């Protein structure tokens, strides 16, 4: 029988689809819809069962096989998730979402992150191992929906937990899509169904239900102050990855064009929705004008009427106008009655005082205020004021080692980036692994598999020590 290329491709497609449907059918009863359930009770029950199976039947090496499959599968969906994310939430830029999703997929550590410690001596041998917590309730944000789901899934499964996700309702479509692809990869690699679960319709009530369920043993919340507070009041082990307001200091020792380029890149990525992105510049007065000129050369736009921007992005009660979070700079400028210099302008810059609301609020928009300082001492004080004890992130551009060290000590942030765009602190163009759950308030810092473990000690007296 003669068969041409197109017919062959059609047959292959049909066979692949039939196989896929078959896997789906085999798992439909136990897997919900690849981890999505009608009720929170079902989502938690399924995650509990899956965690028991993982812990009982899968070695560390076998868990790593599942993680490899998760990474490989998710890579097929990066562009789609990036597009879905912008369409669903109305925030960010698809090309920048691609960077963030790829970073989470490639640079979140797996089981290699786990450590066993040993103590040996006259009395024998003790080992200290990192054991799973069990079922984790993970609350995820609207600003980085897919990267947070991917990052937490890899870290939490590497440490042998299962996860009940509570995605932000405005990002539930893309969050559930990412979770389903990960579950599909786990099942196809021979792993348990439902290691990752969620409810079909997440609400604040379902988060509450999940946080207070006895089967859930750890809470990991990635979001603003409200949800961190709710988790910390739950009476359970809680890891809080909260809001930030990263200042970026620029002194007079730097290559100003390079500092300007780094700041525009770091602050404008995904329209500034990253909690780690530069949110306010503190520049020495002596170089501030030159810095603004160099930022304009990097496709930022200086706006000499800050009031026009303030009027639209800050509400009358002083809160941030959510309508503009993560929107393009050109849209914000046009809405403020200012002509954008081009449709792809990355950032609007305004020159204001330290107490301006756009400086003091975490506004999550491509609007970057600049504040002038007389000297480096004053710049540091302003930086500390802007960061507001969030213990989150700060950036500095300086070639003076004393300045680099002094501000690090004063600001006390979890991430401190020197002479690079802020995202170097997430492992993009900087050394180290990546994480989208940065636990400042509770102190775990850049989270990874070992963060989601509890320490267990196992002792053998009078044996196994060979010294
Ligand atoms: P958000 O706080 O509005 O929502 C985060 C999640 O918490 C959502 O799932 C939401 O439904 C839930 N939630 C909100 N209030 C709650 C409450 N009182 N009780 C229970 N659940 C509640 O945040 P968002 O707008 O999605 O994300 C942006 C915020 O998250 C910013 O402040 C940003 O800095 C922060 N963030 C921090 C990190 C980090 O790693 N530290 C990472 C991403 C985002």
Short mmCIF file of C-alpha atoms and ligand atoms in Angstrom, two decimals:
data_model
loop_
_atom_site.label_atom_id
_atom_site.label_comp_id
_atom_site.label_asym_id
_atom_site.label_seq_id
_atom_site.Cartn_x
_atom_site.Cartn_y
_atom_site.Cartn_z
CA UNK A 1 0.00 0.00 0.00
CA UNK A 2 1.30 3.44 -0.95
CA UNK A 3 1.12 6.06 1.75
CA UNK A 4 2.24 9.64 1.49
CA UNK A 5 3.92 11.78 4.16
CA UNK A 6 0.75 13.71 5.12
CA UNK A 7 -1.28 10.56 5.59
CA UNK A 8 1.49 9.05 7.69
CA UNK A 9 1.62 12.18 9.91
CA UNK A 10 -2.17 12.00 10.35
CA UNK A 11 -2.04 8.36 11.42
CA UNK A 12 0.77 9.10 13.91
CA UNK A 13 -1.25 12.00 15.37
CA UNK A 14 -4.30 9.76 15.82
CA UNK A 15 -2.26 7.02 17.50
CA UNK A 16 -0.58 9.50 19.87
CA UNK A 17 -3.97 11.02 20.75
CA UNK A 18 -5.48 7.59 21.37
CA UNK A 19 -2.58 6.69 23.66
CA UNK A 20 -2.96 10.00 25.50
CA UNK A 21 -6.71 9.47 25.96
CA UNK A 22 -5.99 6.00 27.23
CA UNK A 23 -3.59 7.30 29.90
CA UNK A 24 -6.19 9.91 30.76
CA UNK A 25 -8.95 7.30 31.08
CA UNK A 26 -6.81 4.96 33.17
CA UNK A 27 -6.13 7.74 35.59
CA UNK A 28 -9.38 9.66 35.42
CA UNK A 29 -10.90 8.17 38.53
CA UNK A 30 -7.88 8.67 40.75
CA UNK A 31 -6.41 11.74 39.06
CA UNK A 32 -9.37 14.12 39.01
CA UNK A 33 -8.61 16.09 35.90
CA UNK A 34 -4.82 15.70 36.18
CA UNK A 35 -5.00 16.94 39.76
CA UNK A 36 -7.93 19.39 39.53
CA UNK A 37 -10.82 18.46 41.84
CA UNK A 38 -14.26 19.85 42.60
CA UNK A 39 -13.73 20.20 46.35
CA UNK A 40 -10.81 21.02 48.62
CA UNK A 41 -11.51 17.88 50.62
CA UNK A 42 -10.99 15.74 47.48
CA UNK A 43 -7.86 17.68 46.50
CA UNK A 44 -6.29 17.17 49.93
CA UNK A 45 -7.30 13.48 50.16
CA UNK A 46 -5.78 12.76 46.74
CA UNK A 47 -2.56 14.64 47.57
CA UNK A 48 -2.25 12.76 50.86
CA UNK A 49 -2.61 9.40 49.11
CA UNK A 50 -0.07 10.39 46.46
CA UNK A 51 2.47 11.54 49.04
CA UNK A 52 2.22 8.24 50.92
CA UNK A 53 2.83 6.38 47.67
CA UNK A 54 5.80 8.58 46.79
CA UNK A 55 7.41 8.14 50.19
CA UNK A 56 6.76 4.39 50.34
CA UNK A 57 7.60 3.31 46.82
CA UNK A 58 10.02 5.82 45.30
CA UNK A 59 13.70 6.21 46.12
CA UNK A 60 15.48 9.55 45.85
CA UNK A 61 16.84 8.46 42.46
CA UNK A 62 13.36 7.56 41.25
CA UNK A 63 12.07 10.95 42.35
CA UNK A 64 14.78 12.52 40.24
CA UNK A 65 13.46 10.59 37.22
CA UNK A 66 10.05 12.19 37.80
CA UNK A 67 11.61 15.63 38.05
CA UNK A 68 13.51 15.15 34.81
CA UNK A 69 10.24 14.19 33.10
CA UNK A 70 8.52 17.27 34.57
CA UNK A 71 11.23 19.57 33.22
CA UNK A 72 11.10 17.95 29.77
CA UNK A 73 7.31 18.12 29.49
CA UNK A 74 6.95 21.70 30.69
CA UNK A 75 9.49 22.90 28.12
CA UNK A 76 7.01 21.98 25.40
CA UNK A 77 4.49 24.46 26.81
CA UNK A 78 6.60 27.53 27.63
CA UNK A 79 5.33 29.86 24.89
CA UNK A 80 1.76 28.76 25.39
CA UNK A 81 1.88 29.40 29.14
CA UNK A 82 3.56 32.78 28.61
CA UNK A 83 0.77 33.85 26.27
CA UNK A 84 -1.98 32.42 28.47
CA UNK A 85 -0.56 34.20 31.49
CA UNK A 86 -0.66 37.65 29.87
CA UNK A 87 -4.09 37.04 28.33
CA UNK A 88 -5.61 35.80 31.56
CA UNK A 89 -4.14 38.25 34.06
CA UNK A 90 -3.67 41.28 31.78
CA UNK A 91 -0.19 41.67 33.30
CA UNK A 92 3.34 41.45 31.95
CA UNK A 93 4.97 40.73 28.60
CA UNK A 94 4.86 37.31 26.88
CA UNK A 95 8.56 37.40 25.87
CA UNK A 96 9.60 38.12 29.47
CA UNK A 97 7.26 35.43 30.82
CA UNK A 98 9.15 32.99 28.57
CA UNK A 99 12.41 33.97 30.32
CA UNK A 100 10.89 33.49 33.79
CA UNK A 101 9.23 30.15 32.99
CA UNK A 102 12.43 28.82 31.40
CA UNK A 103 14.46 29.94 34.40
CA UNK A 104 12.14 28.13 36.83
CA UNK A 105 12.22 25.00 34.67
CA UNK A 106 15.98 24.84 34.19
CA UNK A 107 17.43 26.26 37.37
CA UNK A 108 15.24 25.01 40.21
CA UNK A 109 17.36 22.38 41.97
CA UNK A 110 16.07 18.82 42.27
CA UNK A 111 17.02 16.08 44.74
CA UNK A 112 20.72 17.04 44.58
CA UNK A 113 19.77 19.87 46.91
CA UNK A 114 19.12 17.47 49.80
CA UNK A 115 21.89 16.80 52.32
CA UNK A 116 22.54 14.06 54.86
CA UNK A 117 24.80 14.91 57.78
CA UNK A 118 26.64 12.30 59.83
CA UNK A 119 28.27 12.36 63.29
CA UNK A 120 30.59 9.50 64.13
CA UNK A 121 32.71 8.78 67.21
CA UNK A 122 33.22 6.60 70.30
CA UNK A 123 29.46 6.19 70.77
CA UNK A 124 28.74 5.08 67.20
CA UNK A 125 27.04 6.87 64.33
CA UNK A 126 24.17 9.32 64.01
CA UNK A 127 22.74 10.58 60.77
CA UNK A 128 20.60 13.63 60.22
CA UNK A 129 18.32 13.38 57.22
CA UNK A 130 16.00 15.78 55.45
CA UNK A 131 12.58 14.16 55.47
CA UNK A 132 9.36 15.31 53.82
CA UNK A 133 6.79 17.39 55.64
CA UNK A 134 3.90 15.58 53.89
CA UNK A 135 1.14 17.55 52.22
CA UNK A 136 2.01 21.20 51.56
CA UNK A 137 -0.54 23.96 50.96
CA UNK A 138 1.06 26.31 48.43
CA UNK A 139 -0.61 29.66 47.76
CA UNK A 140 0.62 31.21 44.52
CA UNK A 141 0.46 34.75 43.08
CA UNK A 142 -1.08 36.34 40.03
CA UNK A 143 2.21 38.00 39.07
CA UNK A 144 4.36 34.90 38.40
CA UNK A 145 1.74 32.15 38.12
CA UNK A 146 3.46 29.49 35.99
CA UNK A 147 7.02 29.99 37.29
CA UNK A 148 5.85 29.67 40.91
CA UNK A 149 3.87 26.48 40.19
CA UNK A 150 6.85 24.97 38.32
CA UNK A 151 9.44 26.09 40.86
CA UNK A 152 7.48 24.91 43.91
CA UNK A 153 6.46 21.62 42.24
CA UNK A 154 10.07 20.69 41.50
CA UNK A 155 11.35 21.72 44.95
CA UNK A 156 8.52 20.12 46.88
CA UNK A 157 8.46 16.81 44.99
CA UNK A 158 12.28 16.61 45.17
CA UNK A 159 11.85 16.69 48.94
CA UNK A 160 9.15 13.98 48.70
CA UNK A 161 6.10 16.09 49.50
CA UNK A 162 2.85 16.46 47.64
CA UNK A 163 1.27 19.86 47.06
CA UNK A 164 -2.23 21.31 47.18
CA UNK A 165 -2.00 24.49 45.14
CA UNK A 166 -4.18 27.51 45.75
CA UNK A 167 -3.49 29.72 42.75
CA UNK A 168 -4.59 33.32 42.68
CA UNK A 169 -8.12 33.28 41.19
CA UNK A 170 -7.17 35.70 38.40
CA UNK A 171 -4.44 33.29 37.24
CA UNK A 172 -6.21 30.01 37.83
CA UNK A 173 -6.31 28.96 34.15
CA UNK A 174 -2.58 29.15 33.48
CA UNK A 175 -1.72 27.86 36.98
CA UNK A 176 -3.91 24.79 36.51
CA UNK A 177 -2.57 24.29 33.00
CA UNK A 178 1.03 24.23 34.30
CA UNK A 179 0.05 21.88 37.12
CA UNK A 180 -1.75 19.48 34.77
CA UNK A 181 1.26 19.24 32.43
CA UNK A 182 3.49 18.47 35.39
CA UNK A 183 1.09 15.79 36.67
CA UNK A 184 0.85 14.31 33.19
CA UNK A 185 4.66 14.07 33.02
CA UNK A 186 4.80 12.39 36.44
CA UNK A 187 2.15 9.81 35.49
CA UNK A 188 3.79 9.08 32.14
CA UNK A 189 7.11 8.55 33.92
CA UNK A 190 5.47 5.97 36.21
CA UNK A 191 4.91 8.24 39.22
CA UNK A 192 1.83 8.61 41.42
CA UNK A 193 -1.20 10.53 40.15
CA UNK A 194 -2.14 13.66 42.11
CA UNK A 195 1.19 14.65 43.60
CA UNK A 196 0.00 18.14 42.65
CA UNK A 197 -3.64 19.05 43.20
CA UNK A 198 -5.94 22.08 43.22
CA UNK A 199 -9.61 22.92 43.26
CA UNK A 200 -11.41 23.88 40.10
CA UNK A 201 -12.52 27.24 41.51
CA UNK A 202 -10.00 28.69 43.98
CA UNK A 203 -11.31 31.36 46.37
CA UNK A 204 -10.14 32.91 49.63
CA UNK A 205 -12.44 30.41 51.36
CA UNK A 206 -10.72 27.41 49.73
CA UNK A 207 -7.33 28.82 50.85
CA UNK A 208 -8.65 29.04 54.42
CA UNK A 209 -10.02 25.51 54.21
CA UNK A 210 -6.70 24.19 52.96
CA UNK A 211 -4.64 26.07 55.57
CA UNK A 212 -6.71 24.71 58.43
CA UNK A 213 -7.06 21.10 57.32
CA UNK A 214 -5.28 18.64 59.65
CA UNK A 215 -3.93 16.60 56.75
CA UNK A 216 -1.94 19.62 55.55
CA UNK A 217 1.31 19.91 57.49
CA UNK A 218 3.07 22.92 55.97
CA UNK A 219 1.95 26.21 54.44
CA UNK A 220 4.00 27.99 51.81
CA UNK A 221 2.55 31.30 50.72
CA UNK A 222 3.90 33.45 47.91
CA UNK A 223 2.07 36.77 47.75
CA UNK A 224 1.48 40.08 49.48
CA UNK A 225 1.38 40.97 53.18
CA UNK A 226 -2.25 39.80 53.68
CA UNK A 227 -1.72 36.18 52.78
CA UNK A 228 1.60 35.97 54.65
CA UNK A 229 -0.16 37.25 57.78
CA UNK A 230 -2.99 34.74 57.31
CA UNK A 231 -0.51 31.85 57.05
CA UNK A 232 1.52 32.98 60.05
CA UNK A 233 -1.62 33.11 62.18
CA UNK A 234 -2.63 29.56 61.27
CA UNK A 235 -0.71 27.82 64.04
CA UNK A 236 1.11 25.62 61.50
CA UNK A 237 4.64 25.61 60.13
CA UNK A 238 4.45 28.42 57.59
CA UNK A 239 6.92 29.78 55.08
CA UNK A 240 6.07 33.30 53.97
CA UNK A 241 7.37 34.77 50.73
CA UNK A 242 6.01 38.30 50.89
CA UNK A 243 6.06 41.69 49.25
CA UNK A 244 9.16 43.77 48.62
CA UNK A 245 10.05 47.28 47.44
CA UNK A 246 13.64 46.98 46.21
CA UNK A 247 15.65 50.21 46.06
CA UNK A 248 18.58 50.53 43.66
CA UNK A 249 21.43 52.79 44.78
CA UNK A 250 23.76 54.41 42.26
CA UNK A 251 26.91 56.25 43.38
CA UNK A 252 29.43 58.33 41.43
CA UNK A 253 32.05 55.60 40.93
CA UNK A 254 30.17 53.59 38.33
CA UNK A 255 30.08 53.28 34.57
CA UNK A 256 26.80 55.22 34.37
CA UNK A 257 25.75 53.89 30.96
CA UNK A 258 26.14 50.30 32.20
CA UNK A 259 24.24 51.04 35.45
CA UNK A 260 21.43 52.69 33.42
CA UNK A 261 21.19 49.71 31.08
CA UNK A 262 21.11 47.22 33.98
CA UNK A 263 18.43 49.21 35.81
CA UNK A 264 16.16 49.48 32.76
CA UNK A 265 16.52 45.74 32.09
CA UNK A 266 15.91 44.68 35.70
CA UNK A 267 13.08 47.09 36.41
CA UNK A 268 11.15 46.65 33.18
CA UNK A 269 11.25 42.86 32.88
CA UNK A 270 7.66 41.61 32.75
CA UNK A 271 6.51 45.20 33.34
CA UNK A 272 7.97 45.23 36.87
CA UNK A 273 5.68 42.59 38.42
CA UNK A 274 8.63 40.64 39.85
CA UNK A 275 8.91 41.28 43.58
CA UNK A 276 12.71 41.47 43.16
CA UNK A 277 12.71 44.16 40.46
CA UNK A 278 14.08 47.66 41.02
CA UNK A 279 11.17 49.75 42.35
CA UNK A 280 12.92 53.06 43.14
CA UNK A 281 16.30 54.59 42.25
CA UNK A 282 18.35 56.47 44.82
CA UNK A 283 21.06 58.30 42.87
CA UNK A 284 23.73 60.68 44.06
CA UNK A 285 22.66 64.14 42.93
CA UNK A 286 25.98 64.61 41.13
CA UNK A 287 25.24 61.83 38.60
CA UNK A 288 21.41 61.76 38.60
CA UNK A 289 20.90 63.79 35.40
CA UNK A 290 23.45 61.74 33.50
CA UNK A 291 21.82 58.54 34.74
CA UNK A 292 18.40 59.71 33.48
CA UNK A 293 19.91 60.56 30.06
CA UNK A 294 21.53 57.13 29.83
CA UNK A 295 18.26 55.42 30.82
CA UNK A 296 16.45 57.36 28.10
CA UNK A 297 19.02 55.99 25.67
CA UNK A 298 17.93 52.50 26.82
CA UNK A 299 14.33 53.16 25.78
CA UNK A 300 13.06 54.54 29.08
CA UNK A 301 11.08 57.79 28.99
CA UNK A 302 11.57 60.64 31.43
CA UNK A 303 8.30 62.29 32.44
CA UNK A 304 8.61 65.83 33.79
CA UNK A 305 5.07 65.85 35.16
CA UNK A 306 5.00 63.15 37.86
CA UNK A 307 1.59 64.31 39.05
CA UNK A 308 0.01 63.12 35.78
CA UNK A 309 1.24 59.58 36.49
CA UNK A 310 0.48 59.72 40.21
CA UNK A 311 -3.12 60.75 39.48
CA UNK A 312 -3.81 57.51 37.66
CA UNK A 313 -1.64 54.91 39.43
CA UNK A 314 -2.36 55.93 43.02
CA UNK A 315 -5.95 55.89 44.29
CA UNK A 316 -7.40 58.67 46.44
CA UNK A 317 -6.99 56.55 49.56
CA UNK A 318 -3.25 56.18 48.82
CA UNK A 319 -3.45 52.56 47.64
CA UNK A 320 -2.07 51.37 44.30
CA UNK A 321 -4.55 51.37 41.40
CA UNK A 322 -4.63 47.68 40.43
CA UNK A 323 -5.81 48.51 36.94
CA UNK A 324 -2.26 49.53 36.00
CA UNK A 325 -0.32 46.68 37.65
CA UNK A 326 1.89 44.95 35.08
CA UNK A 327 0.63 47.07 32.17
CA UNK A 328 2.92 48.29 29.38
CA UNK A 329 4.62 51.65 29.99
CA UNK A 330 3.08 52.99 26.76
CA UNK A 331 -0.42 52.22 28.07
CA UNK A 332 0.27 53.92 31.41
CA UNK A 333 1.75 56.98 29.69
CA UNK A 334 -1.17 57.28 27.28
CA UNK A 335 -3.66 56.88 30.12
CA UNK A 336 -1.87 59.73 31.92
CA UNK A 337 -2.23 61.93 28.82
CA UNK A 338 1.48 61.68 27.88
CA UNK A 339 2.61 60.66 24.41
CA UNK A 340 4.86 57.59 24.59
CA UNK A 341 8.07 58.01 22.62
CA UNK A 342 7.40 54.66 20.96
CA UNK A 343 4.93 51.85 21.48
CA UNK A 344 7.53 49.58 23.00
CA UNK A 345 8.92 52.06 25.52
CA UNK A 346 10.09 49.95 28.50
CA UNK A 347 9.85 52.28 31.47
CA UNK A 348 8.58 55.70 32.61
CA UNK A 349 10.97 57.58 34.94
CA UNK A 350 9.93 60.35 37.31
CA UNK A 351 12.10 62.59 39.53
CA UNK A 352 10.44 62.89 42.97
CA UNK A 353 11.08 63.06 46.76
CA UNK A 354 11.60 60.15 49.07
CA UNK A 355 8.07 60.43 50.52
CA UNK A 356 6.28 60.26 47.19
CA UNK A 357 3.70 57.41 47.24
CA UNK A 358 5.16 55.84 44.07
CA UNK A 359 8.47 55.56 45.94
CA UNK A 360 7.06 54.16 49.15
CA UNK A 361 4.48 51.72 47.71
CA UNK A 362 5.24 48.47 45.95
CA UNK A 363 3.50 49.54 42.74
CA UNK A 364 4.46 46.61 40.41
CA UNK A 365 4.37 48.82 37.30
CA UNK A 366 6.96 50.03 34.76
CA UNK A 367 7.07 53.42 36.47
CA UNK A 368 10.40 53.98 38.15
CA UNK A 369 10.80 56.94 40.50
CA UNK A 370 14.23 58.50 41.03
CA UNK A 371 15.16 60.14 44.32
CA UNK A 372 18.28 62.31 44.71
CA UNK A 373 20.69 61.98 47.64
CA UNK A 374 23.37 64.51 48.67
CA UNK A 375 25.89 61.84 49.63
CA UNK A 376 26.24 58.07 50.08
CA UNK A 377 25.23 58.12 53.78
CA UNK A 378 21.95 59.80 52.86
CA UNK A 379 21.48 57.40 49.92
CA UNK A 380 21.78 54.42 52.27
CA UNK A 381 19.27 55.87 54.72
CA UNK A 382 16.83 56.47 51.88
CA UNK A 383 17.34 52.92 50.58
CA UNK A 384 16.54 51.48 54.00
CA UNK A 385 13.41 53.64 54.25
CA UNK A 386 12.20 52.53 50.81
CA UNK A 387 12.83 48.83 51.50
CA UNK A 388 10.70 49.25 54.63
CA UNK A 389 12.09 46.20 56.51
CA UNK A 390 10.57 43.76 54.04
CA UNK A 391 13.94 41.91 54.15
CA UNK A 392 13.40 41.25 50.45
CA UNK A 393 15.79 42.64 47.81
CA UNK A 394 18.11 45.55 47.14
CA UNK A 395 20.46 46.47 44.31
CA UNK A 396 23.53 48.69 44.20
CA UNK A 397 25.75 50.07 41.44
CA UNK A 398 29.16 51.10 42.76
CA UNK A 399 32.83 50.31 42.32
CA UNK A 400 33.62 51.36 45.88
CA UNK A 401 34.04 48.21 47.98
CA UNK A 402 33.30 50.10 51.18
CA UNK A 403 30.01 51.32 49.73
CA UNK A 404 29.08 47.83 48.50
CA UNK A 405 29.71 46.38 51.97
CA UNK A 406 28.21 49.20 54.03
CA UNK A 407 24.85 49.13 52.23
CA UNK A 408 24.69 45.31 52.42
CA UNK A 409 25.06 45.52 56.20
CA UNK A 410 22.54 48.32 56.59
CA UNK A 411 19.79 47.01 54.34
CA UNK A 412 19.79 43.37 55.54
CA UNK A 413 17.81 42.04 52.56
CA UNK A 414 17.54 38.40 51.49
CA UNK A 415 18.83 39.26 48.00
CA UNK A 416 21.54 41.89 47.45
CA UNK A 417 22.62 42.39 43.84
CA UNK A 418 25.79 44.31 42.98
CA UNK A 419 26.41 45.89 39.55
CA UNK A 420 23.83 43.85 37.62
CA UNK A 421 20.10 43.82 36.83
CA UNK A 422 18.01 42.68 39.82
CA UNK A 423 17.17 39.36 38.13
CA UNK A 424 20.81 38.25 38.53
CA UNK A 425 19.67 37.53 42.10
CA UNK A 426 17.24 34.93 40.74
CA UNK A 427 20.04 33.14 38.87
CA UNK A 428 19.43 34.86 35.50
CA UNK A 429 22.88 36.09 34.54
CA UNK A 430 24.05 35.59 38.14
CA UNK A 431 25.49 32.48 39.76
CA UNK A 432 23.30 30.18 41.81
CA UNK A 433 20.01 28.38 41.49
CA UNK A 434 16.63 29.92 40.86
CA UNK A 435 13.58 30.34 43.02
CA UNK A 436 10.29 32.20 42.74
CA UNK A 437 9.46 31.77 46.41
CA UNK A 438 11.74 34.10 48.36
CA UNK A 439 10.98 33.79 52.02
CA UNK A 440 12.03 37.09 53.60
CA UNK A 441 9.58 37.38 56.52
CA UNK A 442 10.16 33.84 57.82
CA UNK A 443 13.86 33.76 56.96
CA UNK A 444 14.29 30.68 54.75
CA UNK A 445 15.49 32.98 51.96
CA UNK A 446 15.76 31.63 48.42
CA UNK A 447 13.78 28.43 48.85
CA UNK A 448 14.76 25.05 47.38
CA UNK A 449 14.03 21.37 48.06
CA UNK A 450 15.75 21.34 51.44
CA UNK A 451 13.56 24.22 52.66
CA UNK A 452 10.52 21.95 52.54
CA UNK A 453 11.93 19.23 54.80
CA UNK A 454 12.06 18.41 58.46
CA UNK A 455 15.23 17.11 60.07
CA UNK A 456 15.19 13.58 61.45
CA UNK A 457 18.03 12.03 63.45
CA UNK A 458 18.76 8.30 63.41
CA UNK A 459 21.25 6.93 65.95
CA UNK A 460 23.13 3.65 66.18
CA UNK A 461 25.06 3.36 69.44
CA UNK A 462 28.33 1.43 69.45
CA UNK A 463 28.30 0.63 65.77
CA UNK A 464 29.27 1.71 62.28
CA UNK A 465 31.93 4.13 63.43
CA UNK A 466 35.24 2.91 62.04
CA UNK A 467 37.56 5.39 63.70
P1 LIG B 1 -1.84 38.54 46.62
O1 LIG B 1 -1.32 38.67 48.01
O2 LIG B 1 -2.99 39.37 46.21
O3 LIG B 1 -2.27 37.03 46.34
C1 LIG B 1 -1.42 35.94 46.57
C2 LIG B 1 -2.25 34.74 46.91
O4 LIG B 1 -2.76 34.86 48.22
C3 LIG B 1 -3.44 34.51 46.02
O5 LIG B 1 -3.56 33.15 45.74
C4 LIG B 1 -4.60 35.04 46.84
O6 LIG B 1 -5.82 34.41 46.51
C5 LIG B 1 -4.18 34.71 48.23
N1 LIG B 1 -4.62 35.62 49.28
C6 LIG B 1 -4.55 36.96 49.25
N2 LIG B 1 -4.98 37.48 50.44
C7 LIG B 1 -5.29 36.41 51.22
C8 LIG B 1 -5.78 36.27 52.57
N3 LIG B 1 -6.02 37.32 53.37
N4 LIG B 1 -5.99 35.01 53.05
C9 LIG B 1 -5.74 33.95 52.28
N5 LIG B 1 -5.29 34.03 51.00
C10 LIG B 1 -5.07 35.23 50.49
O7 LIG B 1 -0.58 38.75 45.66
P2 LIG B 1 -0.52 38.84 44.09
O8 LIG B 1 -1.09 40.14 43.66
O9 LIG B 1 -0.97 37.64 43.43
O10 LIG B 1 1.08 38.89 43.95
C11 LIG B 1 1.82 40.02 44.14
C12 LIG B 1 2.42 40.11 45.51
O11 LIG B 1 3.15 38.95 45.82
C13 LIG B 1 3.41 41.24 45.58
O12 LIG B 1 3.30 41.86 46.83
C14 LIG B 1 4.74 40.55 45.40
O13 LIG B 1 5.83 41.25 45.96
C15 LIG B 1 4.49 39.27 46.14
N6 LIG B 1 5.37 38.20 45.68
C16 LIG B 1 6.35 37.78 46.49
C17 LIG B 1 7.19 36.77 46.08
C18 LIG B 1 8.31 36.29 46.92
O14 LIG B 1 8.94 35.31 46.55
N7 LIG B 1 8.62 36.90 48.04
C19 LIG B 1 7.00 36.18 44.82
C20 LIG B 1 5.96 36.63 44.02
C21 LIG B 1 5.12 37.63 44.46
#
